[in-house]
Short mmCIF file of C-alpha atoms in Angstrom, two decimals:
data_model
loop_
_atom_site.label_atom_id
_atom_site.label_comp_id
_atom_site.label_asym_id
_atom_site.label_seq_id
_atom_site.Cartn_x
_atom_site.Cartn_y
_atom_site.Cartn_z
CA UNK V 15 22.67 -12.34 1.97
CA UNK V 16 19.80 -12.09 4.50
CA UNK V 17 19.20 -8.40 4.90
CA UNK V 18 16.82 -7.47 8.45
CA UNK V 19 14.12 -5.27 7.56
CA UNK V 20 14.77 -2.02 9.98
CA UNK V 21 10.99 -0.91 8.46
CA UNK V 22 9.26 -3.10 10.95
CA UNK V 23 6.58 -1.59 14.08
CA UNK V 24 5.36 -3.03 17.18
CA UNK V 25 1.58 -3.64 17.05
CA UNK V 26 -0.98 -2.96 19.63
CA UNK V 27 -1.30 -5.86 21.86
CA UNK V 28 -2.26 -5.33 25.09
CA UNK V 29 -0.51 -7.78 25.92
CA UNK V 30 -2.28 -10.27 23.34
CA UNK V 31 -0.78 -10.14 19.53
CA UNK V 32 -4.13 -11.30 18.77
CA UNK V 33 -6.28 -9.26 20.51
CA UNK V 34 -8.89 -7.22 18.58
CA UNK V 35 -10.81 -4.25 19.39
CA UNK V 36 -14.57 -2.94 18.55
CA UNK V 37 -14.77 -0.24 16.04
CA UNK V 38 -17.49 1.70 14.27
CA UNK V 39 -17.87 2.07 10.65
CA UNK V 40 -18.00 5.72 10.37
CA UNK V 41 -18.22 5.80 6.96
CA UNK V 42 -17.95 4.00 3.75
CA UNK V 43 -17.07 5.51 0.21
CA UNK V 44 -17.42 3.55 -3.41
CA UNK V 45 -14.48 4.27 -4.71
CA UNK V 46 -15.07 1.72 -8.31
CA UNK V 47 -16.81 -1.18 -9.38
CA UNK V 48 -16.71 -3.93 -6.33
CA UNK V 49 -13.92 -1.44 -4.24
CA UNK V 50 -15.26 0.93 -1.50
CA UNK V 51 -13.51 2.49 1.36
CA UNK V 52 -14.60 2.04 4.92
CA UNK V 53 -13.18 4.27 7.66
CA UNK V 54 -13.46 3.17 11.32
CA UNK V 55 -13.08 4.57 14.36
CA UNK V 56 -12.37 2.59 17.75
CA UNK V 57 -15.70 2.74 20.46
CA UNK V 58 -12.67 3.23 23.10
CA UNK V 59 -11.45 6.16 22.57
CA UNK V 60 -8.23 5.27 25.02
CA UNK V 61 -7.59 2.61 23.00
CA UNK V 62 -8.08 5.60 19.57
CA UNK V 63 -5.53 7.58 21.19
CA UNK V 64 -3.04 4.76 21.70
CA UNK V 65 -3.44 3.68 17.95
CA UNK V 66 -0.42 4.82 15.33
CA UNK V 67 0.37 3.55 12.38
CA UNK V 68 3.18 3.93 9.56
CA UNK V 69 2.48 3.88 6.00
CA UNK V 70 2.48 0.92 4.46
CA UNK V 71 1.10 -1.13 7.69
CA UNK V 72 -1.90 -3.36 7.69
CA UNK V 73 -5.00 -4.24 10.29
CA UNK V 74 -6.94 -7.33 10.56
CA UNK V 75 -10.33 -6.95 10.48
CA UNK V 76 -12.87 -9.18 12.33
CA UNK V 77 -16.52 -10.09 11.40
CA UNK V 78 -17.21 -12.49 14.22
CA UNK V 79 -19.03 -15.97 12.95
CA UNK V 80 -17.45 -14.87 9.49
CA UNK V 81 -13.87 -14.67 9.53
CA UNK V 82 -10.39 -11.64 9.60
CA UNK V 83 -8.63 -10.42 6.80
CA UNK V 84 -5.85 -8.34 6.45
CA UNK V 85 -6.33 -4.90 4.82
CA UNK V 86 -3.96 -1.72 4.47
CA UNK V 87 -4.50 0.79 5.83
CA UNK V 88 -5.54 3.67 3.39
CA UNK V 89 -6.25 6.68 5.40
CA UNK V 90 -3.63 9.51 6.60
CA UNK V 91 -1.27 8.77 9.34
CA UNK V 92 -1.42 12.03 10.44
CA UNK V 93 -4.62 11.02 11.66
CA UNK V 94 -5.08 7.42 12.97
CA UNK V 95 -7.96 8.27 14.88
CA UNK V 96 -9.77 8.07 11.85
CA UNK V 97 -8.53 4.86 10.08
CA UNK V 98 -9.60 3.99 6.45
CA UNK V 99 -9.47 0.40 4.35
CA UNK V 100 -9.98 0.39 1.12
CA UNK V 101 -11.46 -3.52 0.10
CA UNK V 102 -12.32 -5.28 -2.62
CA UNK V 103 -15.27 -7.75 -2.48
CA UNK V 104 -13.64 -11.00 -3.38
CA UNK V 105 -13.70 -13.73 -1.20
CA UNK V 106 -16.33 -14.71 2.01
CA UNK V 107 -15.11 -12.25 4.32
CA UNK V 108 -14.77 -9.42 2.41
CA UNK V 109 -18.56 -9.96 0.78
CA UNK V 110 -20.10 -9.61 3.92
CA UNK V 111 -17.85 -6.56 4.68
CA UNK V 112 -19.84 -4.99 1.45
CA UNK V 113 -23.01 -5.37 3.69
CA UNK V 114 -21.96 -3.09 6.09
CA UNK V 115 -23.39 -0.17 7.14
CA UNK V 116 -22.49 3.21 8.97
CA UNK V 117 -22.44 2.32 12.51
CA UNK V 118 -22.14 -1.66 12.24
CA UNK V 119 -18.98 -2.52 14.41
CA UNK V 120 -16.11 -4.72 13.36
CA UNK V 121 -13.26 -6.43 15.48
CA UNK V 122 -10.16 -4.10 14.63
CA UNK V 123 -6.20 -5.63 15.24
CA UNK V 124 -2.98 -4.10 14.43
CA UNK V 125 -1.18 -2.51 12.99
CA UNK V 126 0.95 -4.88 11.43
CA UNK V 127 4.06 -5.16 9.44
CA UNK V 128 6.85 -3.10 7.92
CA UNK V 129 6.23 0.49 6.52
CA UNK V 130 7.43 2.45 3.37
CA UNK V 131 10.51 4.06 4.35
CA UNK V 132 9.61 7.57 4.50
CA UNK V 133 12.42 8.72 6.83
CA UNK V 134 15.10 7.37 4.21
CA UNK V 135 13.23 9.44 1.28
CA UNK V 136 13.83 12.76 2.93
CA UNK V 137 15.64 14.53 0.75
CA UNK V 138 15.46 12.33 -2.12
CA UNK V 139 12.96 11.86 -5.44
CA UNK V 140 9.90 9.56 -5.26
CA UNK V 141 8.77 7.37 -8.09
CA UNK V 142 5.59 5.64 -6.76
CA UNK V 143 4.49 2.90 -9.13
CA UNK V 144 1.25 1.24 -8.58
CA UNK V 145 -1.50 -0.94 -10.32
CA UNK V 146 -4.78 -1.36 -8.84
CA UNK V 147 -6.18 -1.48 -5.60
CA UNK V 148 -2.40 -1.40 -4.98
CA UNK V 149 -2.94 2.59 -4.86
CA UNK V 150 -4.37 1.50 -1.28
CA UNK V 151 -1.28 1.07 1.08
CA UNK V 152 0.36 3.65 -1.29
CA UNK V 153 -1.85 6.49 -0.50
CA UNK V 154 -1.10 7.18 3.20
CA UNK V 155 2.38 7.56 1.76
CA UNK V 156 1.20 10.39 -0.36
CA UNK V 157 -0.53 11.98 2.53
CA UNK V 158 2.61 12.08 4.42
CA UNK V 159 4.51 13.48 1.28
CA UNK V 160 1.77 16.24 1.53
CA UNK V 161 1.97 16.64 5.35
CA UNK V 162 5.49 17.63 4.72
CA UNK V 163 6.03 17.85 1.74
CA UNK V 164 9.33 20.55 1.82
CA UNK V 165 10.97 17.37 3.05
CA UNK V 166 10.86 15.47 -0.82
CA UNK V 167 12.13 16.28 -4.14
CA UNK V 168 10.53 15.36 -7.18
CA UNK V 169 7.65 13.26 -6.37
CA UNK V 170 5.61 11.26 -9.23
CA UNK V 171 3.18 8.91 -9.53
CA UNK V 172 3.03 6.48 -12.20
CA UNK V 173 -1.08 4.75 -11.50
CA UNK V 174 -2.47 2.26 -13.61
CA UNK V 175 -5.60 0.36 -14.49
CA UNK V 176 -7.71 -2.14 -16.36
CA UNK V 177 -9.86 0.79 -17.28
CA UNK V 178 -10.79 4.46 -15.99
CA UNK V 179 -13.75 3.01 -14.17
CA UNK V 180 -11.14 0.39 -11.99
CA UNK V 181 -8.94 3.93 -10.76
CA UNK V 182 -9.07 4.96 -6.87
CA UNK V 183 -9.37 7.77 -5.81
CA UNK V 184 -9.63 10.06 -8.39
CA UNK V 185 -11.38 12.84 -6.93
CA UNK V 186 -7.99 13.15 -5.25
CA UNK V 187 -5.50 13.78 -8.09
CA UNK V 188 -6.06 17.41 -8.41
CA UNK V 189 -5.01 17.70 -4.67
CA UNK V 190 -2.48 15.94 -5.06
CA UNK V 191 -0.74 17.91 -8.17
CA UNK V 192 -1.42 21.10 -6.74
CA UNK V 193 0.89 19.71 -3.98
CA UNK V 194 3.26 19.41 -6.91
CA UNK V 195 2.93 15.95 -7.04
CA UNK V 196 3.36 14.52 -10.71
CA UNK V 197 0.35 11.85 -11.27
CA UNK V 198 0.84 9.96 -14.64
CA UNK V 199 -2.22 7.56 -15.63
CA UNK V 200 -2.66 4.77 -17.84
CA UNK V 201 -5.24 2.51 -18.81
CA UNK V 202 -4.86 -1.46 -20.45
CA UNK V 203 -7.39 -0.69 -23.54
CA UNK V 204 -8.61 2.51 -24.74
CA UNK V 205 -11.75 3.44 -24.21
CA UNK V 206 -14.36 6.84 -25.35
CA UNK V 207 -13.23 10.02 -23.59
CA UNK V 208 -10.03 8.75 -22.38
CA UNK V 209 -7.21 11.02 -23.05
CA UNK V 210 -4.35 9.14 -21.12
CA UNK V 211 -1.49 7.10 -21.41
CA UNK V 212 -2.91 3.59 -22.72
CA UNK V 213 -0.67 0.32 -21.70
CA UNK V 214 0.96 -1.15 -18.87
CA UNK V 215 2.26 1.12 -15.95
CA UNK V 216 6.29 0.07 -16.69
CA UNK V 217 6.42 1.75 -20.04
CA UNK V 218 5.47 4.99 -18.36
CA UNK V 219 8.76 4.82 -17.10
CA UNK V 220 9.66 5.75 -20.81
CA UNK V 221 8.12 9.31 -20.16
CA UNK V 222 10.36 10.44 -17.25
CA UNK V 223 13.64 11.71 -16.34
CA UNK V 224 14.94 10.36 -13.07
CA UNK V 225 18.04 11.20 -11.41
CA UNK V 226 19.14 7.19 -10.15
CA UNK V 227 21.06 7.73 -7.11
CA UNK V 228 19.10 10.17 -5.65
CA UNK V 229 15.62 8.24 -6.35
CA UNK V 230 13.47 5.79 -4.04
CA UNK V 231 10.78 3.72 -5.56
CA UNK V 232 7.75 2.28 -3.95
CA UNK V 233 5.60 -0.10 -5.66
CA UNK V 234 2.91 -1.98 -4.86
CA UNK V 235 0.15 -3.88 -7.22
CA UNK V 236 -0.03 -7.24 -9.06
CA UNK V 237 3.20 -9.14 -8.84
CA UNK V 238 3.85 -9.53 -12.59
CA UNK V 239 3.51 -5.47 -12.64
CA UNK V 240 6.33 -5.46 -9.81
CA UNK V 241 8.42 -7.56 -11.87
CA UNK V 242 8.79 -5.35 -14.82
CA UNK V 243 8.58 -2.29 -12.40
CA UNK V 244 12.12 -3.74 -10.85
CA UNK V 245 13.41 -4.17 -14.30
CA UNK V 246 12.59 -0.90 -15.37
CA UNK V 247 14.21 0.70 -12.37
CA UNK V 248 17.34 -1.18 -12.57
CA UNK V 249 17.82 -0.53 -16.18
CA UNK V 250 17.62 3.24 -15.06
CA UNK V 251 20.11 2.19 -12.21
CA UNK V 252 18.16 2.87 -9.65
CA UNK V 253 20.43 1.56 -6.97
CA UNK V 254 18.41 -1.95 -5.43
CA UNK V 255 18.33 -0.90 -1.89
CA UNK V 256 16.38 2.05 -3.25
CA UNK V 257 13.71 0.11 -4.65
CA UNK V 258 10.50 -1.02 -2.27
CA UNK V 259 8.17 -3.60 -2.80
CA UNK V 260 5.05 -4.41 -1.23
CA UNK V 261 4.01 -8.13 -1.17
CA UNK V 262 0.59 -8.36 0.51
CA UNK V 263 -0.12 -11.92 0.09
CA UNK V 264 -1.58 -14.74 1.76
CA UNK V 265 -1.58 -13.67 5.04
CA UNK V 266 -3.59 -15.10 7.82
CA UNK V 267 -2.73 -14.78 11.59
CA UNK V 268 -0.91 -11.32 10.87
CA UNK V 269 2.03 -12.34 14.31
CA UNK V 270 3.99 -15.13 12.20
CA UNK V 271 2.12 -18.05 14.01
CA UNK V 272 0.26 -19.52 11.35
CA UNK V 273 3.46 -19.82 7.72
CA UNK V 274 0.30 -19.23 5.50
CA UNK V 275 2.40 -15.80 4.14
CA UNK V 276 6.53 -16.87 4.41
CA UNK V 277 8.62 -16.19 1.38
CA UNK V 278 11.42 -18.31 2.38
CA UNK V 279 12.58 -17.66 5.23
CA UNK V 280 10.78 -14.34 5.77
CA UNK V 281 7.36 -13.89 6.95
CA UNK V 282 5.20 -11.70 4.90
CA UNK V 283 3.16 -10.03 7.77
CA UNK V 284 5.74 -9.49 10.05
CA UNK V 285 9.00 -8.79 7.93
CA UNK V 286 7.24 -7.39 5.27
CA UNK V 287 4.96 -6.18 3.33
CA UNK V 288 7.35 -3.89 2.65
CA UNK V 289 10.71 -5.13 1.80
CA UNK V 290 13.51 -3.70 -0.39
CA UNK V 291 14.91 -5.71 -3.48
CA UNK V 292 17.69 -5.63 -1.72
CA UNK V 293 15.48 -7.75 1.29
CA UNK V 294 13.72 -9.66 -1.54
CA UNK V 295 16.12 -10.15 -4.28
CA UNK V 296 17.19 -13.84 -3.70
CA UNK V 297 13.16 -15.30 -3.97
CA UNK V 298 13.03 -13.18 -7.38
CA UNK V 299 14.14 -15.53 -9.56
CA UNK V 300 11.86 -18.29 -7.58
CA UNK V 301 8.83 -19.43 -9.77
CA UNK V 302 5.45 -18.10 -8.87
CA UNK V 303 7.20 -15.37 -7.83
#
């Protein structure tokens, strides 16, 4: 059954899906080895105030002579003045992003895509489950949770990591329990000092106590993590339309021009990232996958 994604946003165009904007790098933060955080800010500031995003929803940045990449947005929606990308150096474009400085200026497009669904999750629990650099598109989530937060239940996070050193963010934890949000760590190997969970994030599922129908869960981080994630969640019977996936890959043009992202018939940077299992269920089985 082909399910429509209702999570989906009209980008900024002008006019032009393509068209990009200047914008300063305002600041940049190292957040762990080869992963830093760059916020920008538009030079126009009409074209600042016109900018909104949801959570969940990507940009495409430009380094002209270089190349554009996609990147989540990891700042606060409450403020998309201010908009923050957390990157890791990997490829071409991204290594010359880690050359950067304060007040270099980028080409800036978006946003794109579909959004975690927020609105649904009023009312209801929140089991975030994330691996990664996939804490990125997850966090402006958290800092809507926290903007209005009297509007959740139970929130948790369940974070993991090849070690403590590979963790985002974690200057921020403290924050974000005193806003009664439940952060549960684990690492792949122990290490000296570390006095968290050790293993794969899944099996932290094995620590909580979840009431099913009344639960969304948002996930995001390496596919083969998302896989047992689903399982997990079922076997709790989470219902599937309550369970959100983010699948951030291969995408290139960002409007559905270009096929690099489709999964099936659905294109990855406009129908998704964010798609329930519901939405995503049939390619599951699909190998690759």
């Amino acid at each position: 059954m082909n399910v429509p994604n209702t999570l989906t946003a009209t980008p900024m165009t002008n006019g032009n899906p393509m068209q990009d904007y200047p914008a300063v790098v305002t600041e940049i933060t190292e957040d762990a080895v080869a992963v830093a955080t760059y916020m920008l800010a538009f030079q126009d500031v009409d074209v600042g105030q016109q900018f909104n995003f949801s959570a969940g929803q990507f940009n495409m940045i430009l380094l002209p002579g270089i190349g554009e990449v996609p990147i989540s947005i990891s700042s606060d929606p409450g403020t998309p003045q201010s908009l923050g990308h957390t990157i890791r150096y990997a490829g071409n474009v991204t290594s010359a992003i880690a050359r950067l400085q304060t007040g270099d200026i980028v080409g800036l497009r978006g946003p794109y895509g579909s959004h975690w669904p927020m609105d649904k999750a009023i009312g209801q629990d929140i089991c975030i489950v994330t691996g990664g650099i996939g804490l990125a598109p997850l966090r402006p989530a958290i800092y809507e949770i926290i903007n209005k937060r009297d509007d959740y239940g139970q929130v948790i996070l369940l974070y993991g990591a090849r070690t403590s050193a590979d963790m985002l963010y974690t200057d921020e934890f403290d924050t974000w329990q005193n806003h009664d949000i439940q952060v549960h760590t684990t690492i792949d190997r122990a290490e000296e000092g570390w006095s968290g969970h050790v293993g794969v994030v899944p099996m932290l599922f094995y620590h909580l106590r979840l009431d099913p129908a009344n639960t969304l869960v948002l996930t995001c981080g390496p596919e083969i993590m998302m896989r047992f994630v689903i399982y997990e969640a079922l076997a709790r019977r989470i219902p599937r339309e309550n369970i959100y996936v983010s699948m951030e890959r291969n995408m290139k043009c960002g409007v559905g021009f270009c096929g690099h992202c489709q999964i099936g018939p659905k294109f990855m940077c406009k129908e998704g990232p964010v798609l329930s299992f519901a939405q995503f269920e049939p390619f599951f089985g699909v190998e690759d996958f």
